[in-house]
Short mmCIF file of C-alpha atoms and ligand atoms in Angstrom, two decimals:
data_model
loop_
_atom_site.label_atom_id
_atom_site.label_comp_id
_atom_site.label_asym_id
_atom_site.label_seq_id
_atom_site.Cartn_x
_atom_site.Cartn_y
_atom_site.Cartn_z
CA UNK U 179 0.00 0.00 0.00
CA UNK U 180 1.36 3.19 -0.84
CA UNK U 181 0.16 6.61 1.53
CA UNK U 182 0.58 10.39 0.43
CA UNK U 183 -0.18 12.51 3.32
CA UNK U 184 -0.38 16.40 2.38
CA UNK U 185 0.62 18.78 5.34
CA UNK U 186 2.08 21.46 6.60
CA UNK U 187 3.60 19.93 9.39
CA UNK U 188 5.59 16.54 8.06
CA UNK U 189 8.25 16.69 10.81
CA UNK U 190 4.96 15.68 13.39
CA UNK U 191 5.33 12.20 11.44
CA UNK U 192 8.79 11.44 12.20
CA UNK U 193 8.68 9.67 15.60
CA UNK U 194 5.02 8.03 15.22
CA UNK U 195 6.49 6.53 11.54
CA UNK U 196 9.95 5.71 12.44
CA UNK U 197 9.21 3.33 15.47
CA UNK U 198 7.73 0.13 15.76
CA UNK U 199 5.27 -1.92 13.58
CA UNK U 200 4.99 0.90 10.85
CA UNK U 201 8.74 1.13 10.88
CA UNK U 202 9.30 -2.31 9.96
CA UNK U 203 6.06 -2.54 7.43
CA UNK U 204 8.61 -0.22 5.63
CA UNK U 205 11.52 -1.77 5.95
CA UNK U 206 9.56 -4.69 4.59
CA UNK U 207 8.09 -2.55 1.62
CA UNK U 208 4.77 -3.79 2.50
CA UNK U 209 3.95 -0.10 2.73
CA UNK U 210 5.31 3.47 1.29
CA UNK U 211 4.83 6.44 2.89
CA UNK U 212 5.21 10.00 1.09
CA UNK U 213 4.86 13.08 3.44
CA UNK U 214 4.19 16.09 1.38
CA UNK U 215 4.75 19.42 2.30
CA UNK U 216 2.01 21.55 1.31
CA UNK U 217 4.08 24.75 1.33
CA UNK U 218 5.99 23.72 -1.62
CA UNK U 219 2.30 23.42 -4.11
CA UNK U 220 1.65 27.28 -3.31
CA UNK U 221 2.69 30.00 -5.49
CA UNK U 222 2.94 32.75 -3.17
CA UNK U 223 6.27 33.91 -2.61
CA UNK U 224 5.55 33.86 1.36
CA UNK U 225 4.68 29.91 0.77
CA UNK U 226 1.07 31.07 2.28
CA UNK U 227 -1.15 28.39 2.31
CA UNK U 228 -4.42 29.77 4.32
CA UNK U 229 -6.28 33.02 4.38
CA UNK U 230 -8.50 34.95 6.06
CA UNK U 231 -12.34 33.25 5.96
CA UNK U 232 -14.67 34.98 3.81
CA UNK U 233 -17.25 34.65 6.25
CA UNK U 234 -15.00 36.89 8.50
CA UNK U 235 -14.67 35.49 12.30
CA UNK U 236 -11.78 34.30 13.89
CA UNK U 237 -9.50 31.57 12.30
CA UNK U 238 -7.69 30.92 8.76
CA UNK U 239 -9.21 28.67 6.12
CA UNK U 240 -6.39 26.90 4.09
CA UNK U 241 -7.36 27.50 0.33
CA UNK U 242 -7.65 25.33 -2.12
CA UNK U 243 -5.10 25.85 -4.69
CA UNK U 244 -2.22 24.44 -3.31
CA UNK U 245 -4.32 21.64 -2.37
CA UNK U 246 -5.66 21.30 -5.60
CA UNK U 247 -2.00 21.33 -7.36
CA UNK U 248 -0.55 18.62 -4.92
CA UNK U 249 -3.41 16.28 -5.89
CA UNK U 250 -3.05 17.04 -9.55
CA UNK U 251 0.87 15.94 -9.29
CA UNK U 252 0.28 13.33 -6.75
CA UNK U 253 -2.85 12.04 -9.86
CA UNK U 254 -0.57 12.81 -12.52
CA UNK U 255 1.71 9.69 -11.23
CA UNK U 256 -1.18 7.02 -10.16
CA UNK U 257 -4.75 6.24 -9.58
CA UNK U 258 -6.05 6.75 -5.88
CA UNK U 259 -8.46 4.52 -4.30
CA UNK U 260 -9.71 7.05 -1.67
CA UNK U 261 -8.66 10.62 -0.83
CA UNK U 262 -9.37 11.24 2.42
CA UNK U 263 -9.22 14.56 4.91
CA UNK U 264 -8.94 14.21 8.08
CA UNK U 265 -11.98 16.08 9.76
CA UNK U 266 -13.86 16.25 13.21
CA UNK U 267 -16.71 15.86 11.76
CA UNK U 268 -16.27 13.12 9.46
CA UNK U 269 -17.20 9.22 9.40
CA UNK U 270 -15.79 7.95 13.24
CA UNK U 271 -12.92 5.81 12.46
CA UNK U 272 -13.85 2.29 13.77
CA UNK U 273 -12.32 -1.43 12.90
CA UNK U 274 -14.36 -2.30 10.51
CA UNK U 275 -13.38 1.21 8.20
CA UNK U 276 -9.87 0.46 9.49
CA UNK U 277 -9.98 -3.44 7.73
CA UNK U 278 -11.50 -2.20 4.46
CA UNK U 279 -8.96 0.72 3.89
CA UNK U 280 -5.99 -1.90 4.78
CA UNK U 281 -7.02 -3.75 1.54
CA UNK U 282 -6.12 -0.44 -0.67
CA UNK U 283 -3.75 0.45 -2.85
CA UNK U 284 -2.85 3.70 -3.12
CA UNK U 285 -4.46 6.11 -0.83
CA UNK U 286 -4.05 10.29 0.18
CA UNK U 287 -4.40 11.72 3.40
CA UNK U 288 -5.19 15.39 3.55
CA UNK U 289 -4.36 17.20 6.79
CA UNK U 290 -6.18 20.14 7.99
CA UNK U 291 -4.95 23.24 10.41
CA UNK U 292 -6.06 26.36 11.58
CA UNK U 293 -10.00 27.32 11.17
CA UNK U 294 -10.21 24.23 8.42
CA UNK U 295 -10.03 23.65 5.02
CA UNK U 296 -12.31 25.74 2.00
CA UNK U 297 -15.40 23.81 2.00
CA UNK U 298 -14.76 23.51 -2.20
CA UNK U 299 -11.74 21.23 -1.80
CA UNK U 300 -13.97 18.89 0.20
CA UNK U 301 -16.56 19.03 -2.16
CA UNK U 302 -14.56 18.16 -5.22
CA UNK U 303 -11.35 16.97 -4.53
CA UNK U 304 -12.17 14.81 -1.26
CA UNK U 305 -13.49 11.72 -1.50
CA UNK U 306 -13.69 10.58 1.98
CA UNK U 307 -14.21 12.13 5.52
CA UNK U 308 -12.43 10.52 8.56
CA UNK U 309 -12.59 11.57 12.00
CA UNK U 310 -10.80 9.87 14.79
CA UNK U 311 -13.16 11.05 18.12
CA UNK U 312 -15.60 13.45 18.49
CA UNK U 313 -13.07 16.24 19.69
CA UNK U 314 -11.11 18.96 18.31
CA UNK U 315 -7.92 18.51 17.17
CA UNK U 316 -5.44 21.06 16.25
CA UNK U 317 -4.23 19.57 13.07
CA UNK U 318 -4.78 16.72 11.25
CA UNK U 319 -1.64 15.20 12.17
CA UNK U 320 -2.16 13.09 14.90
CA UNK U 321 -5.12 12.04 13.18
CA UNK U 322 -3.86 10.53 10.65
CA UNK U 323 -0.85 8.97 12.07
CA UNK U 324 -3.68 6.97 14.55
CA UNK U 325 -5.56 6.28 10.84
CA UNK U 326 -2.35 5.15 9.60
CA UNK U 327 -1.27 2.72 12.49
CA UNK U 328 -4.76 1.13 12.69
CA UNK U 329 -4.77 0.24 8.66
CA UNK U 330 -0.99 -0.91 8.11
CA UNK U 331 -0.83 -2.77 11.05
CA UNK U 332 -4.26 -5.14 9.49
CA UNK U 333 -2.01 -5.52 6.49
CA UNK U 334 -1.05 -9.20 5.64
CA UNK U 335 2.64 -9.74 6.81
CA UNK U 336 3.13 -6.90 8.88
CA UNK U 337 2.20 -8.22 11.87
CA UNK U 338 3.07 -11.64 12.86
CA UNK U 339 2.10 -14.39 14.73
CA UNK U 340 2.60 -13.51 18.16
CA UNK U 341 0.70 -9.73 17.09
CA UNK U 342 -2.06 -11.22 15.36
CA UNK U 343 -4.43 -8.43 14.62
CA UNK U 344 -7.18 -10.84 13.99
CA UNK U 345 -7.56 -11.73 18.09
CA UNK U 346 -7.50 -7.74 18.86
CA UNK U 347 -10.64 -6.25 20.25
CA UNK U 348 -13.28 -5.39 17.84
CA UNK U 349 -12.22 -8.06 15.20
CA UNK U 350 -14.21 -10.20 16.12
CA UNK U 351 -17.14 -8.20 17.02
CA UNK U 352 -15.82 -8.49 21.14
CA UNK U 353 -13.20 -6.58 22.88
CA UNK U 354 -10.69 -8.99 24.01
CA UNK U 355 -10.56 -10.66 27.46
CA UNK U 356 -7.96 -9.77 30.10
CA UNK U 357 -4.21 -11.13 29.88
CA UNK U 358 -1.65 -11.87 32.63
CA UNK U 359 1.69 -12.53 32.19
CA UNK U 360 4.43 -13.86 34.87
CA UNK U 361 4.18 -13.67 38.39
CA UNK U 362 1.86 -15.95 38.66
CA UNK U 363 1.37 -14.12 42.34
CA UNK U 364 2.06 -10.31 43.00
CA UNK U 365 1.49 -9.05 46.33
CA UNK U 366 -1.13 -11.76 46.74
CA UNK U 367 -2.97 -10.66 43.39
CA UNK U 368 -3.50 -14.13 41.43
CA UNK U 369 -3.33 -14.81 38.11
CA UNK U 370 -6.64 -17.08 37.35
CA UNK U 371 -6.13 -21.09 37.65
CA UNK U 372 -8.13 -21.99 34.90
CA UNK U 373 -4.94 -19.72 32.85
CA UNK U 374 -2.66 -22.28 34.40
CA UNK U 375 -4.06 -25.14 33.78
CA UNK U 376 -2.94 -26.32 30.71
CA UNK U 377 -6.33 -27.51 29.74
CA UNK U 378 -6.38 -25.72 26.36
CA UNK U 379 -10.37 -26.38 26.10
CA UNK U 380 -11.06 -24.58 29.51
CA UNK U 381 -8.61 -22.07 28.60
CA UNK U 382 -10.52 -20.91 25.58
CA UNK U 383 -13.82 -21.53 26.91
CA UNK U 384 -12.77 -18.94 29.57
CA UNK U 385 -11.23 -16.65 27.29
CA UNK U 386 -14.84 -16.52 25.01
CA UNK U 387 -16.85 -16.08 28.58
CA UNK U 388 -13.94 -13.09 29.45
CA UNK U 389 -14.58 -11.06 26.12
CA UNK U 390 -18.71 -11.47 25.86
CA UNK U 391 -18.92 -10.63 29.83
CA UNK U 392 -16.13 -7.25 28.79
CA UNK U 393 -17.94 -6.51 26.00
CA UNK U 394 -21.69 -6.25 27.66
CA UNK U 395 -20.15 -4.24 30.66
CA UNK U 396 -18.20 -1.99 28.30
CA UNK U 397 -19.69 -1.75 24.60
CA UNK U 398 -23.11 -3.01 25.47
CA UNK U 399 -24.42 -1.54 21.65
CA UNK U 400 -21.75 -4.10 20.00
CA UNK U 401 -23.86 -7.25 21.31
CA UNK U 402 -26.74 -5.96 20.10
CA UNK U 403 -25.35 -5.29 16.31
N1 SAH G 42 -13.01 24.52 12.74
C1 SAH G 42 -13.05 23.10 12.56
C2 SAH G 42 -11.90 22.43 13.30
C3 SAH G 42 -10.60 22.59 12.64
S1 SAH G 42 -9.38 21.75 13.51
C4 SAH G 42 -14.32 22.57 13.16
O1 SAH G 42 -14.80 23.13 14.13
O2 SAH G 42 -14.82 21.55 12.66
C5 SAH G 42 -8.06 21.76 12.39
C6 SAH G 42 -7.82 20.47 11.63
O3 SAH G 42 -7.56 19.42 12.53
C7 SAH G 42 -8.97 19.97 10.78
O4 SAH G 42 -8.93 20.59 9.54
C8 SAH G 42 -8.73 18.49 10.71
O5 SAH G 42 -7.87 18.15 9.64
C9 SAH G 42 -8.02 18.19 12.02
N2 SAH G 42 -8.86 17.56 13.05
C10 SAH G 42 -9.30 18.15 14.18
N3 SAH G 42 -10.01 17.30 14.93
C11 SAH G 42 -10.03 16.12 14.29
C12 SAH G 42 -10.62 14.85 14.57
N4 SAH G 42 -11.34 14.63 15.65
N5 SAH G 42 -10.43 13.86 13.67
C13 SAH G 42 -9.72 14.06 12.55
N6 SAH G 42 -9.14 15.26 12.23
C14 SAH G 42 -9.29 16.27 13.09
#
């Protein structure tokens, strides 16, 4: 998979994308990333990329030309499944949006600042809203580095065995159930027998009980579904 993400602010990328799971889904060239900086799409001579809103009010807009020339280059070179902006008020990010974007090819991420972006580049040139929480962010940086890690890490290969994505919560339509790891005593709190058993039947028996019980107490609405 191969990810443009337009901003103003690539340096925010560096530690999130050079750590980790995403770091070695590139060393693996299962994905490409390519941060663009917006500045260098403008024709101003002060690299401006915003501007006052017409509406007047407090805030800068960024305007859509620069926008609109980074696209055209970045369409010039290949065809783009999705091009998304990250907004507050667009579709919440959830697993299942997270497991259909991870089977993409190429995709763009669009990163707002200030006030927001002229409502005529997400009319035309947009083709997908993403928000990750109903909360304001500054940018649309951290955004869509948390977009990013949820979809690459789905991605066959990147993960393996022992970070199987597919017993995470949500894939399966339950959060997951509680883990321990060694003691199996720490100031007299327990790990649970059953875990120690060895009895691989119990174990998953108790595992399934875990997650449904989790799941009712904490996401009652994804029982119902
Ligand atoms: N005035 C806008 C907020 C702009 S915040 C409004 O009230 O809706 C600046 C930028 O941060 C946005 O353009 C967007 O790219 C990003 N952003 C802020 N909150 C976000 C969220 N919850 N999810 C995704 N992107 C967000």
């Amino acid at each position: 998979m191969r990810i443009d993400i337009i901003t103003i602010f690539p340096e925010m990328f560096e530690g999130p994308f050079s750590e980790s799971i995403i770091k070695r889904a590139q060393q693996k060239n299962l994905i490409e990333i390519r941060l663009h900086q917006l500045r260098d799409y403008t024709m101003d001579k002060h690299k401006k990329v915003d501007d006052y809103a017409f509406s007047g009010g407090a805030g800068m807009v960024m305007m859509i030309e620069p926008v609109a020339r980074c696209l055209e280059t970045l369409k010039a070179e290949r065809i783009y499944d999705e091009i998304i902006y990250m907004s507050p008020d667009g579709d919440l990010l959830d697993q299942k949006t997270s497991n259909k974007l991870s089977i993409l090819k190429n995709v763009v991420i669009l990163c707002g600042h200030y006030k927001g972006i002229d409502e005529r580049i997400r009319q035309h040139l947009i083709t997908r809203e993403i928000s990750i929480g109903n909360y304001v962010l500054s940018g649309g940086e951290l955004a869509a580095a948390v977009l990013v890690d949820s979809v690459v890490r789905l991605i066959p290969g990147v993960l393996g065995d022992e970070t199987s994505a597919l017993s995470d919560s949500y894939q399966d339509g339950l959060v997951s159930p509680p883990v321990y790891t060694r003691p199996q005593e720490f100031s007299g709190w327990k790990v649970p027998d059953v875990l120690l058993s060895g009895n691989e039947k119990l174990i998953e028996n108790w595992k399934h009980e875990q997650a449904v019980e989790r799941t009712r107490k904490r996401r009652p609405g994804m029982l119902e579904e």
